Coordinates of C-alpha atoms and ligand atoms in Angstrom, one line a residue:
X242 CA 6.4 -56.0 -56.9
X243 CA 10.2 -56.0 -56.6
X244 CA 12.2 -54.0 -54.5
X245 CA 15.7 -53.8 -56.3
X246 CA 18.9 -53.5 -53.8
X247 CA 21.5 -50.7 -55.2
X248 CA 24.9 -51.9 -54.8
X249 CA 27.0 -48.8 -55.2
X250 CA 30.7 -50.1 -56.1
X251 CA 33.3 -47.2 -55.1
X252 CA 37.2 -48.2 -54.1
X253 CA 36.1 -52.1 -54.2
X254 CA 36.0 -52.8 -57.7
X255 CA 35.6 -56.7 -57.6
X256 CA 33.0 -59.2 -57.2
X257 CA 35.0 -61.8 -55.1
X258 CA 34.8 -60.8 -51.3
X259 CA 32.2 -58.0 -51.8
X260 CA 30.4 -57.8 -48.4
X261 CA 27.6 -55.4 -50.1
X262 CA 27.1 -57.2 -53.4
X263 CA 26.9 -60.9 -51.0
X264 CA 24.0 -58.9 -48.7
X265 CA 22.3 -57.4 -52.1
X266 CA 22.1 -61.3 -53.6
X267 CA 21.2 -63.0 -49.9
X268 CA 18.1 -60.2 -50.4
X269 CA 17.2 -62.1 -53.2
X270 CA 16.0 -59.3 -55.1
X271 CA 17.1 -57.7 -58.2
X272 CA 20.2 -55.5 -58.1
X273 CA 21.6 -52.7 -59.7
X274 CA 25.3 -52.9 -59.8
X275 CA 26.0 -48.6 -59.6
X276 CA 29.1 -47.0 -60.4
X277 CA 29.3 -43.0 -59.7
X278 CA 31.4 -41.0 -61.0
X279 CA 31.7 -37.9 -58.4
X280 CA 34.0 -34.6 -59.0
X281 CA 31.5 -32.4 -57.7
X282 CA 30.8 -33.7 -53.8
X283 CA 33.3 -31.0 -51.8
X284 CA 34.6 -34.2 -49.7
X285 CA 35.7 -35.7 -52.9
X286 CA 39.4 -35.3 -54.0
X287 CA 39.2 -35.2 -58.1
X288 CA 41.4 -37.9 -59.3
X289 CA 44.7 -37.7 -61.3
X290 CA 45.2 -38.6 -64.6
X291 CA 46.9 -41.9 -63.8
X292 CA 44.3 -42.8 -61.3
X293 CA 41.6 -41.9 -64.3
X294 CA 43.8 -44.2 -67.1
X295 CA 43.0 -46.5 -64.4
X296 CA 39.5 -46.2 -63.4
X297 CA 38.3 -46.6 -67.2
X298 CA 40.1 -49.8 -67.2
X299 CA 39.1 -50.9 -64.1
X300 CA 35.4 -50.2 -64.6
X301 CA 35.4 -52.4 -68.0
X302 CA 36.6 -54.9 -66.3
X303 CA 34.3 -55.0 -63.7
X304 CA 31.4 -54.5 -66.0
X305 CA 32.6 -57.9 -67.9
X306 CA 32.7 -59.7 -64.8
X307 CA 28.5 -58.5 -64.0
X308 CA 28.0 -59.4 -67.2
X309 CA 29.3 -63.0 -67.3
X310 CA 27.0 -63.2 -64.1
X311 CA 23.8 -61.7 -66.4
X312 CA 24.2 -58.6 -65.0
X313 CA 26.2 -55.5 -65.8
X314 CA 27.6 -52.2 -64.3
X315 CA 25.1 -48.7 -64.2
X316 CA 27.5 -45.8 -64.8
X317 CA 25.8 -42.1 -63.5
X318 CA 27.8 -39.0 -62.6
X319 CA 27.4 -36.0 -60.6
X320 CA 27.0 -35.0 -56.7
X321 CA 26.4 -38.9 -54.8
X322 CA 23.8 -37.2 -52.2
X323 CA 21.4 -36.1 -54.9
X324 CA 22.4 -38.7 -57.4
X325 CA 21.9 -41.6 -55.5
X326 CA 18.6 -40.1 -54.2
X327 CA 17.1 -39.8 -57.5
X328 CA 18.3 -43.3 -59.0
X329 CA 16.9 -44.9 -55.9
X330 CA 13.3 -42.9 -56.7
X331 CA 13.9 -43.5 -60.4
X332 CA 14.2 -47.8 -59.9
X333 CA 12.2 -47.6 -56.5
X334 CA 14.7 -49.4 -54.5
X335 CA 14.1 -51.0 -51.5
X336 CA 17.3 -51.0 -50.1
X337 CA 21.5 -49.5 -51.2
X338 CA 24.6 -51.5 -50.1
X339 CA 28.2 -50.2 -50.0
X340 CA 31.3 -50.8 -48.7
X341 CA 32.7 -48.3 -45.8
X342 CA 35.6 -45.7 -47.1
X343 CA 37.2 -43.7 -44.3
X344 CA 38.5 -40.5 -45.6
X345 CA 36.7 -37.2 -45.9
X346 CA 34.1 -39.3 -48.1
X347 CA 32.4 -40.8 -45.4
X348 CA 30.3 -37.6 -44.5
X349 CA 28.5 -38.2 -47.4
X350 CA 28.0 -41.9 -46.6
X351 CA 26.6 -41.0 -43.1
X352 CA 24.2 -37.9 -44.7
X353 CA 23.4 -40.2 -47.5
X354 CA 22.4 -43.3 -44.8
X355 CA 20.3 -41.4 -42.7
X356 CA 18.5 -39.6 -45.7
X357 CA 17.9 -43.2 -46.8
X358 CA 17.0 -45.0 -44.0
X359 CA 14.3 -41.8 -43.0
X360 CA 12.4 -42.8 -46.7
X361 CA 12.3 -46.0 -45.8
X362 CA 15.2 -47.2 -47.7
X363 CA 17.3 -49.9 -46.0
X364 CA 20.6 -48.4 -46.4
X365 CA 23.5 -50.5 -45.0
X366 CA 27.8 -50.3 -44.9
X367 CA 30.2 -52.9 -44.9
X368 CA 33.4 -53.6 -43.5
X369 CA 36.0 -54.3 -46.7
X370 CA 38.5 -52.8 -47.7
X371 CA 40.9 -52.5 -44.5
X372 CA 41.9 -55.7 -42.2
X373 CA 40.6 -53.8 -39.0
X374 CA 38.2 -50.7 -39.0
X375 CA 39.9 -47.4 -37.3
X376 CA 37.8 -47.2 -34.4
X377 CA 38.7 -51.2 -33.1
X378 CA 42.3 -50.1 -32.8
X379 CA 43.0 -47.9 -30.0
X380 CA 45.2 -47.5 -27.0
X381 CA 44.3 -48.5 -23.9
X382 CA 43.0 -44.9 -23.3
X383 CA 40.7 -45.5 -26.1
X384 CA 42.7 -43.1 -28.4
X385 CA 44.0 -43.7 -31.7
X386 CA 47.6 -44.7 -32.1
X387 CA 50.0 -42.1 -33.4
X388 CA 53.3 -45.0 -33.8
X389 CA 53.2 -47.9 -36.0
X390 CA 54.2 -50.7 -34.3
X391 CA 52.0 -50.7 -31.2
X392 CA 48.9 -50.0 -33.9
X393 CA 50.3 -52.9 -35.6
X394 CA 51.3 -54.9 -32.6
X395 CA 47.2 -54.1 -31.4
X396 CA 46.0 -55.0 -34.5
X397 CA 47.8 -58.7 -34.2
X398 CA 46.8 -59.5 -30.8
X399 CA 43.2 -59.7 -31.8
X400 CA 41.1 -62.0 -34.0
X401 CA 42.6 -62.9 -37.2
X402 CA 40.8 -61.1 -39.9
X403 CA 37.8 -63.2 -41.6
X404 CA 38.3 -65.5 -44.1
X405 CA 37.4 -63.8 -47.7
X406 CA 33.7 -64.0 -49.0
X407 CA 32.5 -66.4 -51.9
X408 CA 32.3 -64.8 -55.5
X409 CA 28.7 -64.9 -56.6
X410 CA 28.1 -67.8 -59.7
X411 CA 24.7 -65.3 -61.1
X412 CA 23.0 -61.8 -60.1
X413 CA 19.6 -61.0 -60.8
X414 CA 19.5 -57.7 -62.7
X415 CA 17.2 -55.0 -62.7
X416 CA 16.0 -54.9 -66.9
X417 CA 16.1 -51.4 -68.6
X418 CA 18.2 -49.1 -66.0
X419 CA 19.7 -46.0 -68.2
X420 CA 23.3 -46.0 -68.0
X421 CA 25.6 -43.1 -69.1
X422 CA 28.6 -44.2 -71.6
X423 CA 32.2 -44.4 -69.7
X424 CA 33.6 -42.5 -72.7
X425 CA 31.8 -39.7 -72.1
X426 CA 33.5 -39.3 -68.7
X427 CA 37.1 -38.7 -70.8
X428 CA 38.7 -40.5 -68.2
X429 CA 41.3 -41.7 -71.0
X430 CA 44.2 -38.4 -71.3
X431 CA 44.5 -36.2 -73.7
X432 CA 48.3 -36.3 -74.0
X433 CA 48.8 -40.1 -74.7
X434 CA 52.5 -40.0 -75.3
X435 CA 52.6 -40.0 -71.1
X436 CA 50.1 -42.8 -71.0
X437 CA 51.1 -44.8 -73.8
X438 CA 53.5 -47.3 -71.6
X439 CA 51.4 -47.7 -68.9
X440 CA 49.5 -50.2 -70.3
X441 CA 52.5 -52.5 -70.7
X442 CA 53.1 -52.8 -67.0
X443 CA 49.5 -52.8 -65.5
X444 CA 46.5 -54.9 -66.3
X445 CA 43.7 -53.2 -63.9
X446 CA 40.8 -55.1 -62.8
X447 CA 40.3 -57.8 -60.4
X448 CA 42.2 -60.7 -63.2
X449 CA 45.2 -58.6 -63.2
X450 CA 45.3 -58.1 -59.4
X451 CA 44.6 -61.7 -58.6
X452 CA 47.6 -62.6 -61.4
X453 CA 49.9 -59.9 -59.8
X454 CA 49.1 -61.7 -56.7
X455 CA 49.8 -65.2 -57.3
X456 CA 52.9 -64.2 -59.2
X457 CA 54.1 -62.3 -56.3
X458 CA 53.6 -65.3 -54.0
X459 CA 54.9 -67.5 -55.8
X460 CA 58.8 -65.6 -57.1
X461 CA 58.8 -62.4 -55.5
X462 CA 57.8 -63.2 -51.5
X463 CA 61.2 -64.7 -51.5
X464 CA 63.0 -62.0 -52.2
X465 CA 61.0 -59.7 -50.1
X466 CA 63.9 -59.2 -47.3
X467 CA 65.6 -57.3 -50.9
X468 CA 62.4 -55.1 -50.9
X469 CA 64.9 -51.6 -50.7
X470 CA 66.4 -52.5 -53.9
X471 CA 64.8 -51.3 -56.6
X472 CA 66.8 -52.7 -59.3
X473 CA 65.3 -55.9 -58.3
X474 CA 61.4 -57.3 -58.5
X475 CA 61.0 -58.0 -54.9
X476 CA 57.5 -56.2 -53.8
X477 CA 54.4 -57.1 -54.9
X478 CA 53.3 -53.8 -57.1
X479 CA 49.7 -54.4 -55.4
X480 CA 49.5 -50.9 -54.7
X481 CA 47.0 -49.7 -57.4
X482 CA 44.7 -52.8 -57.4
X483 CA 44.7 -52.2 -53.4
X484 CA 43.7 -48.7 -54.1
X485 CA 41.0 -49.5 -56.5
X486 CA 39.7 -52.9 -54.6
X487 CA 40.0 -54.8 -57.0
X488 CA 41.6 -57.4 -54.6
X489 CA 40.9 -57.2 -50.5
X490 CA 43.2 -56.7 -47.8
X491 CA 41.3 -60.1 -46.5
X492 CA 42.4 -62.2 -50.1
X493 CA 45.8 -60.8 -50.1
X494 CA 46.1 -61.9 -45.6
X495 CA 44.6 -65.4 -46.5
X496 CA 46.4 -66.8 -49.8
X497 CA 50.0 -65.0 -47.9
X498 CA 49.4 -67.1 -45.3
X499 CA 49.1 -70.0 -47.5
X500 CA 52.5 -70.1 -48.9
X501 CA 54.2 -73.1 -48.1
X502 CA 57.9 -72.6 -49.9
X503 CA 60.6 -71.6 -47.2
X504 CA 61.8 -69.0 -48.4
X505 CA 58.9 -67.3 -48.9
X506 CA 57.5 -68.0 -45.7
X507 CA 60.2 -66.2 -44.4
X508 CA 58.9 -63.1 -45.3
X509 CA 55.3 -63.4 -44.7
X510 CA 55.3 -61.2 -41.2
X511 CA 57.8 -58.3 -43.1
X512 CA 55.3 -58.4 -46.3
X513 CA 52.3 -58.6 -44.4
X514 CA 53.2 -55.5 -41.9
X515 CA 53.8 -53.3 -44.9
X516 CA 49.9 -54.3 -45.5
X517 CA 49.6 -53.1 -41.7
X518 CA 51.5 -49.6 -43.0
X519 CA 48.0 -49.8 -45.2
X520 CA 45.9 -49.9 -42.6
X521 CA 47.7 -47.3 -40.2
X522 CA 47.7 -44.9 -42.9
X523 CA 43.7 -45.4 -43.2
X524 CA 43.7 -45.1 -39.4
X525 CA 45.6 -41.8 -39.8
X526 CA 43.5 -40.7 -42.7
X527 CA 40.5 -41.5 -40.6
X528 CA 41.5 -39.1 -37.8
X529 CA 42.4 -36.5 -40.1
X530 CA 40.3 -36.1 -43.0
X531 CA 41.8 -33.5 -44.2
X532 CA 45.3 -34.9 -44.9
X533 CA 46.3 -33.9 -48.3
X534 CA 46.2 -30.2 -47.3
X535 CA 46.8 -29.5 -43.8
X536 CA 49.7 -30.5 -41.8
X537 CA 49.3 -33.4 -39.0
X538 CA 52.1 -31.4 -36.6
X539 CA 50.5 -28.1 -36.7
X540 CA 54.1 -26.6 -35.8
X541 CA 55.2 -27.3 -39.0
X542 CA 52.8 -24.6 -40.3
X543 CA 55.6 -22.3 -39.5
X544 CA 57.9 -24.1 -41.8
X545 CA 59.4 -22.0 -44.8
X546 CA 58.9 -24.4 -47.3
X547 CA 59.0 -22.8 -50.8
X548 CA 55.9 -22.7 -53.1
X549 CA 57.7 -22.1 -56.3
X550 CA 56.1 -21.4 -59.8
X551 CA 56.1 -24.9 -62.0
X552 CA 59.1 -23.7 -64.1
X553 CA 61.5 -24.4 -61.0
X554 CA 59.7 -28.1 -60.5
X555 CA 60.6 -28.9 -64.0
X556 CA 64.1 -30.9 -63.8
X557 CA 62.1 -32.3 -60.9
X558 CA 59.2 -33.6 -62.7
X559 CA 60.7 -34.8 -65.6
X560 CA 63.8 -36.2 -63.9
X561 CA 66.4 -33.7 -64.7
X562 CA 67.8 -32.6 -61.8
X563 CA 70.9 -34.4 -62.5
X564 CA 70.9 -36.0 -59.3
X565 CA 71.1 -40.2 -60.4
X566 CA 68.8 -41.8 -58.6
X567 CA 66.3 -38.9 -57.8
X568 CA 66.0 -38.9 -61.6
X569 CA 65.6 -42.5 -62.3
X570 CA 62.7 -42.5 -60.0
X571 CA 61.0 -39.5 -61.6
X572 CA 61.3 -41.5 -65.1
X573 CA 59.8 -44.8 -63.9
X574 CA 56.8 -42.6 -62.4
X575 CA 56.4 -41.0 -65.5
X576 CA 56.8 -43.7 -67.8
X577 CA 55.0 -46.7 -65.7
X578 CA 53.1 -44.7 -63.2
X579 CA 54.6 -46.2 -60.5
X580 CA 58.0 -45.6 -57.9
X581 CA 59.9 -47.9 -56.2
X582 CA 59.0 -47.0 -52.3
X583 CA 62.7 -46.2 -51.2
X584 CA 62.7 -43.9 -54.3
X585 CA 59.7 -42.7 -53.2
X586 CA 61.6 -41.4 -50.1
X587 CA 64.3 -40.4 -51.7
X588 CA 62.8 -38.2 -54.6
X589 CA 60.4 -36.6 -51.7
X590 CA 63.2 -36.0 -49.1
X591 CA 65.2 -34.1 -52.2
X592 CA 61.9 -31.8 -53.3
X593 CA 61.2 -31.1 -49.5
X594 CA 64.2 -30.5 -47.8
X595 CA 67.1 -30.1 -50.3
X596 CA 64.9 -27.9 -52.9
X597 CA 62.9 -26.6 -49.8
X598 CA 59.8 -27.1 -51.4
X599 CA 56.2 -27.5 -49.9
X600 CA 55.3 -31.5 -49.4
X601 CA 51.8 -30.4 -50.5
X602 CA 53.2 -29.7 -54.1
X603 CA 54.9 -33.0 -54.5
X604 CA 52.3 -34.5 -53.0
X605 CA 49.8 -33.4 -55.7
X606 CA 52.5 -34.1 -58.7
X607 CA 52.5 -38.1 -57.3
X608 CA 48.7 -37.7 -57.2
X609 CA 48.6 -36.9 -60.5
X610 CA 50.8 -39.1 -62.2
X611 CA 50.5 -42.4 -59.6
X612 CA 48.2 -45.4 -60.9
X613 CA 48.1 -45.9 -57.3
X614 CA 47.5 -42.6 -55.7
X615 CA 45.8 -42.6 -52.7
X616 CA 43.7 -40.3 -50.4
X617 CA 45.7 -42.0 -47.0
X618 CA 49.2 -43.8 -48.6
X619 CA 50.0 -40.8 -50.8
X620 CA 49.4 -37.7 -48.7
X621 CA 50.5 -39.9 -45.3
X622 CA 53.4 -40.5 -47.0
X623 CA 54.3 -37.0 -47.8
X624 CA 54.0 -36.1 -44.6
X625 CA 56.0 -38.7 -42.9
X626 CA 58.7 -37.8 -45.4
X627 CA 58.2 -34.3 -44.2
X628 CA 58.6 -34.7 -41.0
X629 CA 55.4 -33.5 -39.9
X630 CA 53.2 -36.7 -40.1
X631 CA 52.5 -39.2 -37.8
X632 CA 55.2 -41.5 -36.6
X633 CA 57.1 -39.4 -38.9
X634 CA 60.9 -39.4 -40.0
X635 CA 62.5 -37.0 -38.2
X636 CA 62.7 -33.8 -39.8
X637 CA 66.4 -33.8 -39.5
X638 CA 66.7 -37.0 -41.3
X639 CA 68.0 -36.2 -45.1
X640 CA 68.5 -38.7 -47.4
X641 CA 71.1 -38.5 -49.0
X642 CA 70.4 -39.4 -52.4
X643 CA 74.1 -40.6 -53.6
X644 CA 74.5 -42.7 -50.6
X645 CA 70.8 -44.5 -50.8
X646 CA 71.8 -45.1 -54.5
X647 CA 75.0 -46.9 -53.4
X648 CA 73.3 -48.7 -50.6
X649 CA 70.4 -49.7 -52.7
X650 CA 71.3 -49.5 -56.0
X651 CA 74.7 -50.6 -55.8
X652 CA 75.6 -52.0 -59.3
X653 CA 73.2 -49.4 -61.2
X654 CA 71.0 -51.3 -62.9
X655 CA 68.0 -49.3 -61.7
X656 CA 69.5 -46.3 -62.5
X657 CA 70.8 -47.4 -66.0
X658 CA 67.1 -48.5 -66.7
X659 CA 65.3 -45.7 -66.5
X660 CA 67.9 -42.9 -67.3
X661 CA 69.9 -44.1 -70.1
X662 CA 72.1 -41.0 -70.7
X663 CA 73.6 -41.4 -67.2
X664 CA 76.8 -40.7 -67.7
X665 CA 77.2 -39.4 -70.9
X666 CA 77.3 -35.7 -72.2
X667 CA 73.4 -35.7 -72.3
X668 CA 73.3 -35.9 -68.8
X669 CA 72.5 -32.7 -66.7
X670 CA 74.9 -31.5 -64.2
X671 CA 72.9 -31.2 -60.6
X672 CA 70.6 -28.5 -60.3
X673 CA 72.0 -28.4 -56.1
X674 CA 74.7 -29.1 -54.1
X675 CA 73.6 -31.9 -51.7
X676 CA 75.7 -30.6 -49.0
X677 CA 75.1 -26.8 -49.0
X678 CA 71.1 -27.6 -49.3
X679 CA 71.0 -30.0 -46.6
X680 CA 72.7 -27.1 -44.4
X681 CA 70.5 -24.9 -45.4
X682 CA 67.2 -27.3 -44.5
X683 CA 68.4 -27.8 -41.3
X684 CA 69.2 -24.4 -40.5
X685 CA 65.1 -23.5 -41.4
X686 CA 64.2 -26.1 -39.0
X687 CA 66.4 -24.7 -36.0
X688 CA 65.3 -21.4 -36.9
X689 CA 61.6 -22.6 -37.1
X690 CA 62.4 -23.9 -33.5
X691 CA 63.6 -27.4 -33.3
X692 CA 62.1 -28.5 -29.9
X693 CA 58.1 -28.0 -31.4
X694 CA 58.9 -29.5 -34.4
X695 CA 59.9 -32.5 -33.4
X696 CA 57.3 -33.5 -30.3
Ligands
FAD984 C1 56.2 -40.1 -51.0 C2 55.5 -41.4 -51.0 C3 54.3 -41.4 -51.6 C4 53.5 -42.6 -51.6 N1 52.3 -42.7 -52.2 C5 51.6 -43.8 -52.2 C6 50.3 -43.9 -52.8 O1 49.8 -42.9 -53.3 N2 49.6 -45.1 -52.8 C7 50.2 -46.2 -52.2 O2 49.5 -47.2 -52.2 N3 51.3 -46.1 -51.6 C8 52.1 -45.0 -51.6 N4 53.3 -45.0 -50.9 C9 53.7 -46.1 -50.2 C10 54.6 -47.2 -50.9 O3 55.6 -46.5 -51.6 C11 53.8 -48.0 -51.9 O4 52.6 -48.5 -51.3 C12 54.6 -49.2 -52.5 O5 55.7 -48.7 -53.1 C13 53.7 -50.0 -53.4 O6 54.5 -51.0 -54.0 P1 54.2 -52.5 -53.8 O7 52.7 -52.7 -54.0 O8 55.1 -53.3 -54.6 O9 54.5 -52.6 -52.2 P2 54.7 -53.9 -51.3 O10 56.0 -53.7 -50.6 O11 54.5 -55.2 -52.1 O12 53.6 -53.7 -50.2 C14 52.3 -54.3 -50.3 C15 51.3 -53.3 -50.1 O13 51.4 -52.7 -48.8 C16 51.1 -51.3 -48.8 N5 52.2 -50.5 -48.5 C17 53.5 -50.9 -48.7 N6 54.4 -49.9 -48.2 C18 53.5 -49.0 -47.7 C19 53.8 -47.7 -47.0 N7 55.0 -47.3 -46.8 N8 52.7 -47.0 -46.6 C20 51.5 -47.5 -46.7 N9 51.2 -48.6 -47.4 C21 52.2 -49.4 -47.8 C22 50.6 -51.0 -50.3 O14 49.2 -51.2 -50.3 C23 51.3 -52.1 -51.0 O15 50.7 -52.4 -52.3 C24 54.1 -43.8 -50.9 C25 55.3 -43.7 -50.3 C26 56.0 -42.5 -50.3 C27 57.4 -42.4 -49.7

């Protein structure tokens, strides 16, 4: 009588160096390859519509991957405690196999592992999706670091991280398991003039990632000390296939360090560490599961941020605040999904201190409309922007937006690519002065009581 293994794909949406699906084949028994879709668990963040666009992709491609291997992908919604239950009952599975997240999410792994394990079901987690796992980094006090490069420097001085897993040649599948339709989870939008483009920059799944990848390595590493330009393609634009696993942290550490080309190699510790921002974010994330609402300084609840109506985040959102390069940035997110990460601090620093607004509200905007918005990277990043994150800019910090474009942008060809009418009548004039709302930001964080603030 066979005792099929459940491998329950969530944020590792690959076959190659997939520490659950390599235990469910060493089992030797028949597996069913499970996708959930779950909106309803309360620890679960509902996804944006970029992040959906992206998941409908990413799950075809996955399910064409199982089924070159003569298997193929199980699609179910609903609640994972009581779903997963009754799909284990429904196949009577012997054992389930996933791959650890650490965000709010992981209550519902433990729950869901004990539940398991008490029926009889051998239930077991992997390590795969982060270098190191929060709890091996810690300070000598066995606390969790709240700077970046002693986490980072910790992280180093250990083992390297292990070499990526083999990708399976076959699975054994499980005959006649009922699968829902992925088009009846209307992941696609329902505006497509928004969506339309994004397919000409992305190709989700683990082909595109692994293409993105060996492209990166082999033109853009080079130019990865340029990485604050965004005019120019020097990053990697990982960030959504890192978000959605369809490549590791492991494959990514490995083939880096296998660059032989100078120039290149010149910039394997920089690239690598922003990987290491990755993993500290998780850390953070981990510590504080509730990231994406509450602040990590709890003095900055005091803050008089605004919470304006959506009429006055407009020019914001659609890149009319007839500020150059704060605009630019808000065009490439909405057309490609996707900022340039010094944009990224410059379009945040302008909503949060210069329009005074709550980080929480650009925050969700990003989430939204980011292919790669992510429960740790996106809110972290808000809040290190802030000021009230961990290892955070100083409040006090303001970028200036018209300086950052000069420094970073200096012969405009970002700007001139994603807002055309700059500098003709079309153009709006600013919706701020950069100088009077920077005074005024700085004055709500003296009068909030600078000394708390900034410990
Ligand atoms: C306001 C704001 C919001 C952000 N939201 C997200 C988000 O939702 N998802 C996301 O993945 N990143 C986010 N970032 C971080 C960063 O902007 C992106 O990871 C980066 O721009 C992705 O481009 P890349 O893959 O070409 O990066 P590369 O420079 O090629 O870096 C390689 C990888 O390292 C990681 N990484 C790089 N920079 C950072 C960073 N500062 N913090 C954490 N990880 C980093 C990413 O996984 C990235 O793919 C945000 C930054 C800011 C300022």
């Amino acid at each position: 009588m066979p005792s099929p293994t459940i491998v329950w794909f969530r944020d590792d949406l690959r076959i190659s160096d997939h520490p659950a699906l390599h235990w469910a084949i060493e089992r030797g028994e028949p597996i069913v390859a499970l996708y959930l879709f779950d909106q309803h668990s309360p620890e679960i963040r509902p996804l944006g519509s970029a992040s959906k666009w992206w998941l409908h992709r990413s799950l075809l491609a996955l399910d064409t991957s199982l089924r070159e291997l003569g298997s193929a992908l199980t699609l179910r919604s609903g609640p994972a405690r009581e779903t997963i239950a009754a799909l284990v009952s429904e196949v009577g599975a012997g054992a389930i196999a996933w791959n650890r997240r650490y965000g709010a999410s992981r209550a519902i792994d433990q729950d869901l592992k004990a539940q398991l394990r008490a029926q009889g079901v051998d239930a077991h987690s992997f390590h795969a999706n982060v270098l190191f796992e929060p709890w091996t980094i810690t300070t000598k006090d066995d606390k969790p670091f709240q700077v970046f490069t002693p986490f980072w420097r910790s992280c180093l001085s250990g083992e390297p991280p292990r070499q990526p897993l083999s990708t399976p040649t076959a699975l054994p599948a499980v005959e006649s398991v009922e699968s829902e339709q992925l088009a009846e989870w209307a992941l696609e939008p329902d505006s497509p003039e928004w969506s339309a483009s994004l397919s000409d920059h992305w190709t989700p799944g683990e082909d595109g990632a692994n293409d993105r990848l060996g492209a990166f390595l082999e033109t853009g590493l080079a130019l990865y000390h340029r990485r604050d330009e965004p005019g120019i393609d020097a990053t990697s634009m990982l960030s959504p296939h890192l978000r959605f696993g369809e490549i590791s942290p492991h494959q990514v550490w490995h083939q880096t360090h296998q660059v032989t080309q100078p120039d290149a190699r010149a910039n394997v510790e920089k690239f690598l560490s922003e990987i290491g921002w990755r993993e500290f974010t998780i850390n953070v994330a981990y510590q504080h599961p509730q990231l994406h609402t509450q602040n990590i300084k709890p003095a900055f609840d005091q803050f008089p941020w605004r919470w304006p109506e959506n009429s006055e985040l407009e020019p914001w959102h659609r890149g009319l605040t007839g500020i150059p390069l704060v605009d630019a940035g808000m065009r490439q997110l909405l057309r490609t999904g996707y900022m340039h990460n010094r944009v990224r601090m410059v379009t945040a620093s302008f909503l949060v201190k210069n329009m005074l607004v709550h980080w929480r509200l650009g925050e969700q905007w990003f989430w939204d409309r980011l292919v790669d918005a992510d429960e740790a990277n996106n809110p972290g990043s808000w809040q290190w922007v802030a000021g009230c994150g961990t290892d955070a800019a100083p409040y006090f910090r303001v970028f200036n937006p018209v300086v950052q474009a000069d420094r970073f942008d200096p012969d405009g060809s970002y700007r001139r690519k994603w807002l055309p009418e700059w500098g003709t009548d079309d153009y709006p004039d600013p919706i701020l002065d950069l100088k009077e709302s920077r005074g005024r930001a700085l004055s709500a964080f003296d009068a909030t009581k600078a000394s708390p603030l900034t410990g």
